[in-house]
Amino acid sequence: MQTLRTARGRSLPIGATALLDGVNFVALSRHGSAVTLVLFPIDSDQPLAEVPLDPWINRTGNHWHILVAGLPPIFRYGWRVAGPKGPEHRFDPSIVLLDPATTAVSDRAVWGCTAAPKGRQPARRSLFIRRAFDWREDVPPRIPVEDSIIYELHVRGFTCHTTSGVAHPGTFAGLAEKIPYLQWLGITAVELLPIHDFDECDCAFLNPQTQEPLRNFWGYNSIAFAAPKAAYASVGREYGQVTEFREMVRAFHQAGIEVFLDVVFNHTGEGDDRGPTYSFRGLDNSLYYMLGPDGKYLNFSGCGNTVNCNNAIVRNLIMDCLRFWVGDMHVDGLRFDLASVLGRDHLGNVLVEPPVVESIAEDGVLADTKLIAEPWDAAGLYQVGNFPYGRRWSEWNGRYRDCVRRFWRGDPDLESELATRVCGSADFYQPSGRSPYHSINFVTCHDGFTLWDLVSYNGKHNDANGEDNRDGMNENFSWNCGVEGPTEDPELLGLRRRQAKNFIATLLLSQGVPMLVAGDEFLRTQGGNNNAWCQDNEVSWVDWGLAAKNADFLRFVREMIALRRRHPALRRRDFFSGSGPNGDREPDIIWHGLEPGQPAFFPGSRSLTFSLDGSQTSREPDRDFHVMCNAGQQPLAFRIPASPTGRGWRRTVDTALATPLDIVETDDGPRVPFSSTYLAAPFALVILISEG
């Protein structure tokens, strides 16, 4: 390699930037007193050079910068930072730190490699590579929010099972191979669990049966906010993770499917004071983290530390990373883990107008990006319906999940609340001028029971996590239908399938944006584990053999998705008005009970019945719908009302019927006359739709 040449360099942007005359490096440290750039070849941990930065020449404010010429086209690098001692500082110049703005990490390209020996710092190096990519005029699908159907998945877990049938299991490329299936299913967006670089070997727990180390499977422990995980790329060992991710996004866009990322800015993988130092705490601990007066980490995330998100410096880093994912990687949506942390100041106090939330909401690059908040944190701040700058943010609606679960397990007196949730949770969103699509409706997500486990277990079974079953939620609002866990009883299995169909049908009938979890469409199980974050095995992997075994249920889910996509009455942009804005129209939604016009909103009721006027939508006119829900243990005889527009009814869904009668094409179902009686089975949902 030719001799390196250095110059003062530029103070912006943060990170490593290729210029015509070299590579410009910038690190940010307010309290650091000595900063050294460490350069490595691509294939060795022996440094090429260590370049101390002169604080009089290579520093502008808090930015340390240097220009280096003569570097190879691909290399690794990091920073050493020395600084003052004290409870709030954790400077250690013996550690080579990651660049927090790096877009690639060179190490751990093979999933599950052995963790660093106890007491030793796990090696991580920032990767610099000059890369070009042909997006081929890639254009984001820009699907209207209200038309979205989100499908949450884990990149590795989705295709690493032997039954996946892909050439590149567990990778971005393997996920792209499943695009035809996802198109066939009918979803509009994939939401990927964290793909930012993390250490899957940082899990401290052992499997109590085998004593084998468990792994951090989910990846909610980021160490580099802008770096896709190398082990999720089939070409990770060739440093191709950025390119493979882009190829995957481009392929999804060509198929008309959007790509959302689950991003974790509330904490990092450095943990508490016992955790490793990768980057942030070694660069400037008191800037990047919330600290108490004693220098201890404030823990609003439940993961050992909390990022000081509303510090201006940290806020700028977060914004740079988000702009990278949207502007350079063409991501369509961002789901913010424990987003309520973003609303706290450096002491943890709740802010009315958090600067970082405002910056994200108002940023020009992110203007067309779908923003989704998980509107709570681990310290009790619960903001469903009240997330700051809410008109720009959709929210995971945890109250929807809990209400739907409780109703279908047979809890009484939930009809009124369920009616509100099915209508888009107007009680939360309408007062602030928001719309039904601000509610992300879900019954299951990665965190908790799968759909099949929701109807198969009353309690969690997390013993394999090595925490004596203390972890995970205790109240799941689940019902095992009579027997805990697996059974061969055909009657009980039939009831479980019916309940699973009830959940899917309710979800896809509800106003708002539905979210499903990968594998629920063919009844994947985790054996009752409701916190499988550390299970890198068949507990968490999607078993594609279930698609054939449970083909009848998969058909039901696909047809329900198709039903929703065909009918704008199920995807309203505005809330129901009840009787028109001035009382000058027939009601757009009509509530019934066992008799027409007599709602069952009374103590002890376990049913909900309503009709939708398809002519009154904010979009093109649609057909009418009549929905009957019976969550009781006895059949109910419902008197059928006339449709709002006078058109005759046909049955399209009855979850108590066996396939293929459980859901049929719109005009293929039997006619159901006005004033007739329809006997709905126990724990069943029935949908009638008007003729065209």
XYZ file of C-alpha atoms in Angstrom:
692
model
C 0.000 0.000 0.000
C 1.233 3.460 -0.808
C 2.130 5.865 1.976
C -0.798 7.438 3.738
C -1.159 11.191 3.579
C -3.274 13.199 5.965
C -4.860 16.632 6.015
C -7.081 18.550 8.416
C -10.281 17.306 6.809
C -13.844 18.555 7.071
C -16.077 18.627 10.138
C -19.122 17.155 8.371
C -20.687 14.712 7.771
C -20.241 12.335 10.695
C -18.683 9.026 9.680
C -16.379 8.083 6.804
C -17.013 9.834 3.487
C -15.287 9.230 0.177
C -13.953 12.417 -1.407
C -11.907 12.954 -4.562
C -8.749 13.489 -2.534
C -9.233 10.748 0.051
C -11.551 9.571 2.806
C -12.815 12.083 5.356
C -13.348 10.733 8.882
C -15.421 12.501 11.530
C -16.146 11.400 15.091
C -18.088 13.322 17.699
C -16.898 13.544 21.292
C -17.506 16.537 23.524
C -15.601 15.345 26.570
C -12.874 13.315 24.867
C -9.383 14.765 25.289
C -7.459 12.580 22.815
C -8.787 10.858 19.702
C -6.955 8.403 17.447
C -8.099 6.969 14.123
C -7.165 3.293 13.785
C -6.993 1.828 10.270
C -7.051 -1.912 9.571
C -6.650 -3.997 6.423
C -9.661 -6.026 5.437
C -8.160 -9.358 6.507
C -6.174 -8.669 9.671
C -6.517 -7.164 13.127
C -3.018 -5.753 12.899
C -3.489 -2.023 12.260
C -2.256 -0.428 9.078
C -1.809 2.764 11.012
C -2.894 4.623 14.127
C -3.309 8.319 13.444
C -3.597 10.633 16.465
C -5.712 13.715 15.816
C -4.315 17.081 16.853
C -6.965 18.879 18.968
C -5.800 22.243 17.598
C -5.901 21.186 13.951
C -8.299 18.239 13.664
C -11.125 19.513 15.819
C -14.046 21.820 15.136
C -16.209 22.198 18.201
C -17.062 18.664 19.299
C -16.228 17.170 15.892
C -12.872 15.431 15.471
C -11.968 15.082 11.805
C -9.169 14.105 9.445
C -8.714 13.456 5.722
C -6.624 10.405 4.771
C -5.362 9.740 1.245
C -3.711 6.578 -0.072
C -6.143 4.119 1.471
C -7.216 0.914 -0.326
C -10.735 0.783 -1.805
C -11.919 -1.411 1.081
C -10.646 -1.329 4.659
C -11.729 -1.397 8.300
C -11.388 1.310 10.893
C -12.299 2.466 14.374
C -11.560 5.086 17.024
C -9.663 5.228 20.300
C -10.827 7.949 22.661
C -9.273 9.048 25.943
C -10.905 11.439 28.367
C -11.554 12.410 31.962
C -12.416 9.982 34.736
C -15.619 10.185 36.708
C -18.879 8.340 37.315
C -20.438 9.749 34.142
C -17.458 8.947 31.872
C -16.323 5.579 30.523
C -13.420 6.466 28.245
C -11.025 3.578 27.571
C -8.395 4.187 24.855
C -7.459 0.489 24.891
C -10.739 -0.245 23.055
C -11.132 0.398 19.331
C -14.625 1.816 18.949
C -17.156 1.462 16.168
C -18.107 4.560 14.231
C -21.733 5.120 15.343
C -22.569 6.368 11.844
C -21.025 3.421 10.008
C -23.178 1.825 7.330
C -21.477 -1.570 7.609
C -19.702 -3.657 10.239
C -17.037 -6.035 8.981
C -17.191 -8.731 11.658
C -19.593 -11.554 12.557
C -20.684 -12.269 8.992
C -21.518 -15.835 10.047
C -24.554 -16.145 12.297
C -23.974 -17.557 15.746
C -20.191 -17.443 15.881
C -18.685 -17.952 19.309
C -18.937 -15.056 21.724
C -15.804 -13.318 22.944
C -14.121 -15.023 25.929
C -15.338 -13.795 29.292
C -13.712 -10.530 30.239
C -12.605 -9.729 26.698
C -14.088 -7.014 24.533
C -15.954 -8.378 21.477
C -14.194 -7.083 18.367
C -16.166 -4.912 15.985
C -14.752 -2.853 13.138
C -16.399 -0.284 10.927
C -16.196 -1.178 7.259
C -15.447 1.244 4.466
C -16.110 0.150 0.912
C -16.717 2.179 -2.209
C -19.891 0.701 -3.608
C -22.187 1.595 -6.476
C -25.691 0.280 -6.948
C -28.082 0.368 -9.882
C -31.564 0.980 -8.477
C -32.970 0.709 -12.035
C -35.288 3.664 -11.509
C -36.723 2.071 -8.399
C -39.928 3.813 -7.363
C -41.513 3.164 -3.957
C -45.048 1.719 -4.212
C -46.444 4.529 -1.973
C -49.455 2.476 -0.969
C -52.062 4.589 0.859
C -51.840 3.952 4.581
C -55.468 2.862 4.844
C -54.899 0.221 2.147
C -51.909 -1.318 3.913
C -51.789 -4.871 5.245
C -48.609 -5.302 7.273
C -46.820 -8.616 7.690
C -44.282 -8.703 10.539
C -41.392 -11.126 10.126
C -37.882 -12.001 11.269
C -35.381 -12.098 8.413
C -33.549 -15.156 9.697
C -36.520 -16.979 11.195
C -38.658 -16.587 8.090
C -36.523 -18.779 5.831
C -33.875 -20.628 7.869
C -36.044 -23.723 8.476
C -35.242 -26.675 6.238
C -38.790 -26.534 4.847
C -38.431 -22.985 3.492
C -37.222 -24.175 0.100
C -35.013 -21.152 -0.562
C -31.478 -21.154 -1.879
C -30.231 -18.642 0.686
C -31.936 -19.434 3.995
C -31.973 -16.861 6.762
C -30.902 -13.923 4.623
C -32.164 -10.877 2.766
C -31.787 -12.875 -0.459
C -33.806 -15.734 1.022
C -36.555 -13.326 2.007
C -36.651 -11.965 -1.540
C -37.165 -15.528 -2.783
C -40.449 -15.590 -0.845
C -41.892 -12.555 -2.656
C -44.178 -14.664 -4.904
C -45.723 -16.249 -1.812
C -46.248 -12.856 -0.158
C -47.853 -11.518 -3.341
C -50.131 -14.555 -3.432
C -51.066 -14.025 0.210
C -52.005 -10.424 -0.515
C -50.008 -8.407 2.023
C -48.819 -4.920 1.036
C -45.821 -4.423 3.362
C -43.259 -6.510 5.206
C -42.131 -5.188 8.578
C -38.703 -6.584 9.438
C -37.649 -7.163 13.023
C -34.363 -5.322 13.718
C -31.747 -5.740 11.011
C -29.321 -3.183 12.462
C -26.088 -4.852 13.483
C -26.275 -6.557 16.885
C -24.494 -9.338 18.743
C -26.626 -12.474 18.742
C -24.184 -14.005 21.240
C -24.786 -11.420 23.975
C -27.499 -13.511 25.659
C -26.499 -14.448 29.215
C -28.931 -17.348 29.617
C -28.549 -21.094 29.105
C -31.143 -23.618 28.024
C -31.935 -25.310 31.359
C -32.392 -28.714 29.697
C -29.275 -28.763 27.499
C -27.113 -26.087 29.168
C -26.416 -24.723 25.695
C -25.994 -20.949 25.413
C -29.066 -19.160 24.109
C -28.860 -16.428 21.476
C -30.338 -12.996 21.088
C -32.572 -14.026 18.206
C -34.817 -10.969 17.879
C -31.977 -8.449 17.753
C -33.415 -5.612 19.841
C -29.891 -4.653 20.910
C -28.466 -2.434 18.177
C -24.803 -1.484 18.168
C -24.810 0.457 14.879
C -27.989 2.250 13.831
C -27.188 2.473 10.101
C -25.486 -0.882 9.471
C -27.451 -3.877 8.119
C -26.405 -7.064 9.866
C -23.789 -8.920 7.855
C -25.022 -12.339 9.000
C -28.375 -11.586 7.341
C -26.677 -11.436 3.933
C -25.725 -14.476 1.898
C -22.684 -12.463 0.769
C -21.886 -11.078 4.215
C -18.451 -12.679 4.206
C -17.747 -10.771 1.005
C -18.976 -7.547 2.667
C -22.042 -7.411 0.450
C -24.712 -6.846 3.087
C -25.576 -3.325 1.952
C -25.905 -4.379 -1.675
C -27.975 -7.472 -0.829
C -30.341 -5.416 1.301
C -30.813 -2.963 -1.576
C -31.432 -5.802 -4.015
C -34.088 -7.168 -1.677
C -35.826 -3.783 -1.369
C -35.728 -3.287 -5.123
C -37.287 -6.720 -5.661
C -40.073 -5.998 -3.170
C -40.819 -2.689 -4.854
C -40.976 -4.343 -8.257
C -43.595 -6.670 -6.746
C -45.573 -3.734 -5.361
C -44.729 -4.508 -1.722
C -43.323 -1.987 0.726
C -40.502 -2.593 3.215
C -40.736 -1.327 6.801
C -37.968 -1.544 9.399
C -38.369 -2.036 13.120
C -35.822 0.484 14.446
C -34.469 0.548 17.989
C -33.249 3.950 19.164
C -34.416 3.681 22.779
C -31.389 1.678 23.994
C -28.260 0.006 22.633
C -26.504 -3.334 22.964
C -23.996 -1.858 25.415
C -26.374 -2.571 28.299
C -25.753 -1.318 31.817
C -22.394 -0.733 33.529
C -21.620 -4.455 33.240
C -22.072 -4.521 29.463
C -19.543 -4.321 26.635
C -18.257 -1.128 25.066
C -18.809 -1.046 21.328
C -19.125 2.612 20.494
C -21.394 5.088 22.257
C -20.181 4.863 25.849
C -16.558 4.940 24.735
C -17.059 8.005 22.547
C -18.934 10.048 25.124
C -21.041 8.175 27.657
C -22.709 11.243 29.192
C -23.872 12.502 25.791
C -25.392 9.328 24.434
C -27.112 7.931 27.545
C -29.483 9.088 30.262
C -27.576 9.016 33.542
C -28.554 9.521 37.149
C -26.618 11.770 39.540
C -24.425 8.807 40.487
C -23.535 8.101 36.865
C -25.722 4.979 36.786
C -27.769 4.322 33.669
C -31.431 5.268 33.778
C -33.361 2.301 32.448
C -36.655 3.268 30.813
C -36.171 0.593 28.147
C -35.909 -2.444 30.408
C -32.651 -3.314 28.651
C -30.043 -1.726 30.896
C -29.657 1.715 29.381
C -31.667 4.462 27.705
C -30.447 6.540 24.776
C -30.477 10.287 25.419
C -32.590 10.804 22.309
C -33.491 14.461 22.864
C -29.913 15.619 23.206
C -29.263 17.662 20.066
C -26.156 15.651 19.153
C -27.872 12.295 19.564
C -30.924 13.611 17.750
C -28.745 14.561 14.772
C -27.237 11.071 14.677
C -30.693 9.481 14.744
C -31.866 11.740 11.930
C -28.774 10.980 9.823
C -29.393 7.251 10.235
C -33.080 7.531 9.356
C -32.306 9.599 6.261
C -29.804 6.951 5.221
C -32.380 4.155 5.478
C -34.983 6.109 3.548
C -32.837 8.079 1.121
C -30.082 5.577 0.360
C -31.724 2.246 1.129
C -35.267 3.115 -0.122
C -37.087 1.906 2.996
C -40.813 2.794 2.976
C -41.745 2.716 6.648
C -40.251 2.828 10.127
C -41.666 1.218 13.264
C -40.075 2.687 16.396
C -39.556 0.228 19.242
C -40.648 1.578 22.655
C -41.231 4.908 20.970
C -42.381 6.609 24.165
C -38.724 6.716 25.240
C -38.299 9.270 22.450
C -40.539 11.560 24.493
C -38.305 11.772 27.582
C -35.650 14.360 28.425
C -32.164 13.517 29.730
C -33.547 12.878 33.215
C -36.461 10.798 31.986
C -39.128 13.455 32.404
C -41.963 13.267 29.867
C -41.920 16.109 27.330
C -45.060 17.575 25.777
C -43.303 18.309 22.472
C -40.224 16.076 22.259
C -37.675 17.567 19.825
C -36.641 14.236 18.306
C -40.259 13.209 17.658
C -40.895 16.569 16.017
C -37.727 16.253 13.918
C -38.791 12.840 12.632
C -42.343 14.011 11.955
C -41.289 17.176 10.115
C -38.209 15.976 8.223
C -38.325 16.528 4.466
C -36.616 13.266 3.483
C -39.022 11.283 5.676
C -42.110 13.176 4.490
C -43.557 10.209 2.548
C -42.300 7.576 4.968
C -44.851 5.701 7.051
C -44.087 6.274 10.736
C -45.336 3.796 13.326
C -44.870 4.186 17.072
C -44.926 1.477 19.682
C -46.476 4.050 22.028
C -45.250 2.811 25.401
C -42.016 2.115 27.229
C -40.812 -0.222 29.962
C -41.256 2.370 32.724
C -45.026 2.713 32.416
C -45.436 5.574 29.944
C -48.431 4.429 27.851
C -49.444 6.752 24.995
C -51.851 4.771 22.808
C -53.971 7.437 21.111
C -51.818 10.211 22.533
C -48.398 9.931 20.902
C -46.870 13.383 20.268
C -47.269 14.910 16.794
C -49.842 12.204 16.269
C -51.183 13.224 12.864
C -47.874 12.104 11.379
C -47.664 8.886 13.383
C -49.637 5.664 13.329
C -49.561 3.607 16.522
C -49.544 -0.015 17.563
C -52.945 -0.196 19.247
C -52.398 -2.422 22.265
C -55.914 -1.729 23.492
C -57.323 -3.166 20.272
C -55.326 -6.368 20.838
C -56.480 -6.779 24.416
C -60.146 -6.042 23.711
C -60.404 -8.459 20.771
C -58.639 -11.211 22.712
C -60.889 -10.798 25.738
C -64.090 -10.676 23.682
C -63.386 -13.891 21.797
C -62.345 -15.813 24.894
C -65.835 -15.048 26.184
C -65.349 -12.206 28.649
C -68.681 -10.396 29.117
C -69.562 -6.719 28.737
C -67.033 -5.896 26.024
C -69.484 -5.241 23.177
C -69.362 -1.473 23.503
C -65.579 -1.327 23.569
C -65.249 -3.862 20.756
C -67.613 -1.764 18.659
C -65.314 1.212 19.178
C -62.172 -0.768 18.347
C -63.672 -2.329 15.208
C -64.630 1.168 14.053
C -61.053 2.421 14.251
C -60.811 3.526 17.916
C -62.322 6.936 17.349
C -62.257 7.564 21.108
C -58.453 7.745 20.899
C -57.844 9.250 17.505
C -60.769 11.411 16.435
C -60.471 14.160 19.118
C -57.006 15.100 17.836
C -58.088 15.146 14.200
C -56.610 11.780 13.356
C -58.062 9.011 11.206
C -58.794 5.285 11.504
C -55.501 4.460 9.753
C -53.575 5.901 12.684
C -54.510 2.687 14.487
C -52.284 -0.286 13.665
C -54.566 -3.142 14.665
C -53.093 -6.472 15.700
C -54.048 -9.526 17.685
C -50.567 -11.050 17.762
C -47.063 -9.735 17.161
C -43.533 -11.078 17.607
C -43.775 -10.254 21.307
C -46.260 -12.709 22.841
C -48.192 -15.784 21.785
C -48.565 -16.811 18.180
C -52.156 -17.062 16.950
C -52.296 -20.832 17.464
C -50.789 -20.540 20.931
C -53.331 -17.839 21.774
C -56.081 -20.454 21.410
C -54.043 -23.329 22.883
C -52.587 -22.023 26.147
C -53.930 -20.213 29.182
C -50.454 -19.453 30.534
C -46.958 -18.843 29.234
C -44.455 -21.704 29.016
C -41.075 -19.978 28.859
C -38.953 -22.455 30.811
C -36.577 -22.931 27.864
C -35.569 -19.259 28.174
C -33.569 -20.014 31.307
C -35.347 -17.517 33.564
C -37.575 -19.934 35.490
C -40.621 -18.780 33.504
C -40.412 -15.295 35.062
C -40.007 -13.502 31.736
C -42.763 -12.586 29.298
C -46.227 -11.220 29.949
C -48.299 -12.941 32.603
C -51.681 -11.745 31.313
C -52.165 -12.814 27.727
C -56.001 -12.750 27.619
C -55.747 -16.164 25.994
C -57.931 -19.271 26.232
C -56.847 -22.846 25.607
C -60.403 -23.917 24.699
C -60.405 -26.525 27.465
C -57.006 -28.270 27.465
C -53.568 -26.720 27.966
C -51.290 -27.277 24.989
C -51.345 -29.984 22.311
C -54.344 -32.297 22.033
C -55.738 -34.912 19.680
C -59.362 -34.146 20.532
C -61.000 -33.311 17.168
C -63.787 -31.268 18.741
C -61.370 -29.154 20.705
C -59.077 -28.710 17.685
C -62.089 -27.577 15.670
C -62.945 -24.971 18.282
C -59.365 -23.701 18.280
C -59.390 -23.323 14.505
C -62.726 -21.523 14.696
C -61.344 -19.141 17.305
C -58.271 -18.489 15.170
C -60.550 -17.682 12.237
C -62.559 -15.347 14.460
C -59.415 -13.391 15.296
C -58.342 -13.138 11.650
C -61.816 -12.157 10.450
C -62.209 -9.503 13.158
C -58.787 -8.063 12.373
C -59.444 -7.799 8.645
C -62.941 -6.370 9.132
C -61.778 -3.608 11.452
C -61.195 -0.047 10.367
C -57.530 0.857 10.709
C -54.442 -0.937 9.423
C -54.190 -4.695 10.115
C -50.897 -6.343 11.005
C -50.306 -10.094 10.861
C -47.286 -12.074 12.038
C -45.373 -14.455 9.797
C -46.603 -18.011 10.146
C -49.894 -17.158 11.830
C -51.592 -17.669 8.492
C -50.831 -21.388 8.736
C -50.954 -21.707 12.538
C -47.313 -21.674 13.579
C -46.709 -22.544 17.253
C -43.994 -21.635 19.744
C -45.148 -24.285 22.201
C -46.619 -21.671 24.511
C -43.459 -19.548 24.710
C -44.607 -15.923 24.736
C -41.135 -14.358 24.862
C -39.059 -16.268 22.316
C -36.421 -13.542 21.960
C -33.616 -16.011 22.760
C -34.870 -19.057 20.863
C -32.813 -19.487 17.687
C -34.346 -22.853 16.887
C -37.613 -24.410 15.750
C -39.484 -22.538 18.466
C -38.978 -19.326 16.474
C -38.323 -20.520 12.944
C -41.232 -20.587 10.508
C -42.051 -24.199 9.613
C -43.264 -24.016 6.023
C -44.559 -27.575 6.211
C -47.499 -26.155 8.146
C -48.663 -24.347 5.002
C -49.656 -27.716 3.538
C -50.792 -29.240 6.821
C -53.070 -26.277 7.534
C -53.924 -25.381 3.947
C -57.575 -24.856 4.845
C -56.720 -22.189 7.389
C -54.193 -20.570 5.036
C -56.928 -20.392 2.409
C -59.230 -18.672 4.898
C -56.612 -16.026 5.726
C -55.814 -15.383 2.082
C -59.483 -15.034 1.177
C -60.117 -12.683 4.110
C -57.211 -10.495 2.946
C -58.660 -10.514 -0.567
C -62.085 -9.592 0.802
C -60.631 -6.595 2.604
C -58.658 -5.469 -0.436
C -61.746 -5.659 -2.670
C -63.951 -3.533 -0.459
C -63.198 0.099 0.445
C -66.000 -0.015 3.031
C -63.495 -1.914 5.195
C -60.714 0.616 4.590
C -62.271 3.976 5.388
C -60.238 7.191 5.469
C -62.600 8.761 7.989
C -64.594 7.668 11.004
C -68.221 6.621 10.907
C -70.527 9.541 11.572
C -73.494 7.449 12.662
C -76.182 9.479 10.896
C -74.444 11.808 8.516
C -72.824 15.140 9.401
C -76.128 16.974 9.848
C -78.459 14.080 10.505
C -79.591 14.348 6.892
C -78.556 10.825 5.809
C -79.250 7.294 6.833
C -76.675 5.958 9.323
C -73.411 4.742 7.779
C -73.201 2.071 10.484
C -76.218 0.508 12.212
C -76.000 -1.469 15.452
C -78.191 -4.493 16.078
C -78.669 -7.270 18.575
C -80.603 -10.478 18.144
C -83.293 -8.243 16.699
C -82.643 -5.498 14.132
C -82.028 -2.063 15.592
C -81.800 -3.352 19.166
C -78.084 -3.330 20.084
C -76.927 -5.864 22.649
C -74.982 -3.336 24.728
C -76.170 -4.662 28.079
C -74.551 -6.513 31.004
C -73.685 -10.143 30.335
C -73.845 -9.855 26.559
C -71.250 -11.636 24.467
C -72.396 -10.699 20.971
C -71.925 -7.834 18.562
C -73.939 -7.170 15.406
C -73.778 -4.316 12.919
C -74.432 -3.326 9.310
C -72.283 -1.077 7.118
C -73.794 1.137 4.437
C -71.409 0.618 1.520
C -72.742 3.644 -0.337
C -71.400 5.979 2.370
C -67.628 5.819 2.134
C -65.131 8.558 1.396
C -64.149 6.532 -1.668
C -66.054 4.728 -4.385
C -69.429 3.205 -3.433
C -69.263 -0.331 -2.128
C -71.537 -3.157 -1.108
C -73.213 -3.364 2.291
C -71.928 -5.615 5.068
C -73.721 -7.303 7.948
C -71.563 -8.823 10.701
C -72.713 -11.121 13.520
C -70.301 -12.089 16.325
C -71.244 -14.700 18.913
C -68.600 -15.138 21.629
C -70.901 -17.105 23.916
C -71.128 -20.820 24.574
C -74.646 -21.197 23.132
C -75.889 -20.682 19.561
C -77.696 -17.410 18.936
C -80.555 -16.766 16.514
C -80.075 -13.397 14.804
C -82.990 -11.773 12.955
C -81.643 -10.456 9.653
C -82.350 -6.781 8.906
C -82.799 -5.268 5.490
C -79.522 -4.056 4.041
C -78.939 -0.277 4.266
C -79.304 0.089 0.488
C -82.067 -2.480 0.055
C -79.955 -5.029 -1.800
C -80.291 -8.690 -0.899
C -77.835 -10.461 1.401
C -75.565 -13.387 0.662
C -73.453 -15.183 3.215
C -69.741 -14.932 2.515
C -68.179 -15.974 5.855
C -69.176 -18.290 8.689
C -66.209 -19.318 10.803
C -68.128 -22.291 12.235
C -68.315 -23.978 8.827
C -65.650 -26.248 7.415
C -63.609 -25.270 4.398
C -64.498 -24.317 1.703
C -67.845 -23.080 3.052
C -66.248 -20.986 5.801
C -65.477 -18.289 3.228
C -66.807 -18.125 -0.325
C -66.690 -15.676 -3.194
C -68.894 -12.638 -2.785
C -71.715 -13.778 -5.082
C -71.364 -17.534 -4.549
C -72.748 -17.792 -1.041
C -76.351 -18.685 -0.226
C -78.933 -15.914 -0.074
C -80.094 -14.910 3.395
C -83.552 -13.276 3.225
C -84.512 -10.170 5.174
C -86.395 -10.971 8.425
C -85.161 -14.562 8.377
C -83.289 -16.013 11.343
C -79.629 -16.972 11.111
C -78.394 -19.381 13.772
C -74.800 -18.474 14.636
C -72.860 -21.248 16.344
C -71.062 -20.632 19.645
C -67.806 -18.747 19.145
C -68.501 -17.888 15.540
C -68.373 -14.848 13.277
C -70.703 -14.495 10.278
C -70.449 -11.969 7.440
C -73.217 -11.226 4.978
C -72.564 -9.036 1.971
C -75.107 -7.370 -0.274
C -75.563 -8.367 -3.874
C -74.182 -6.076 -6.532
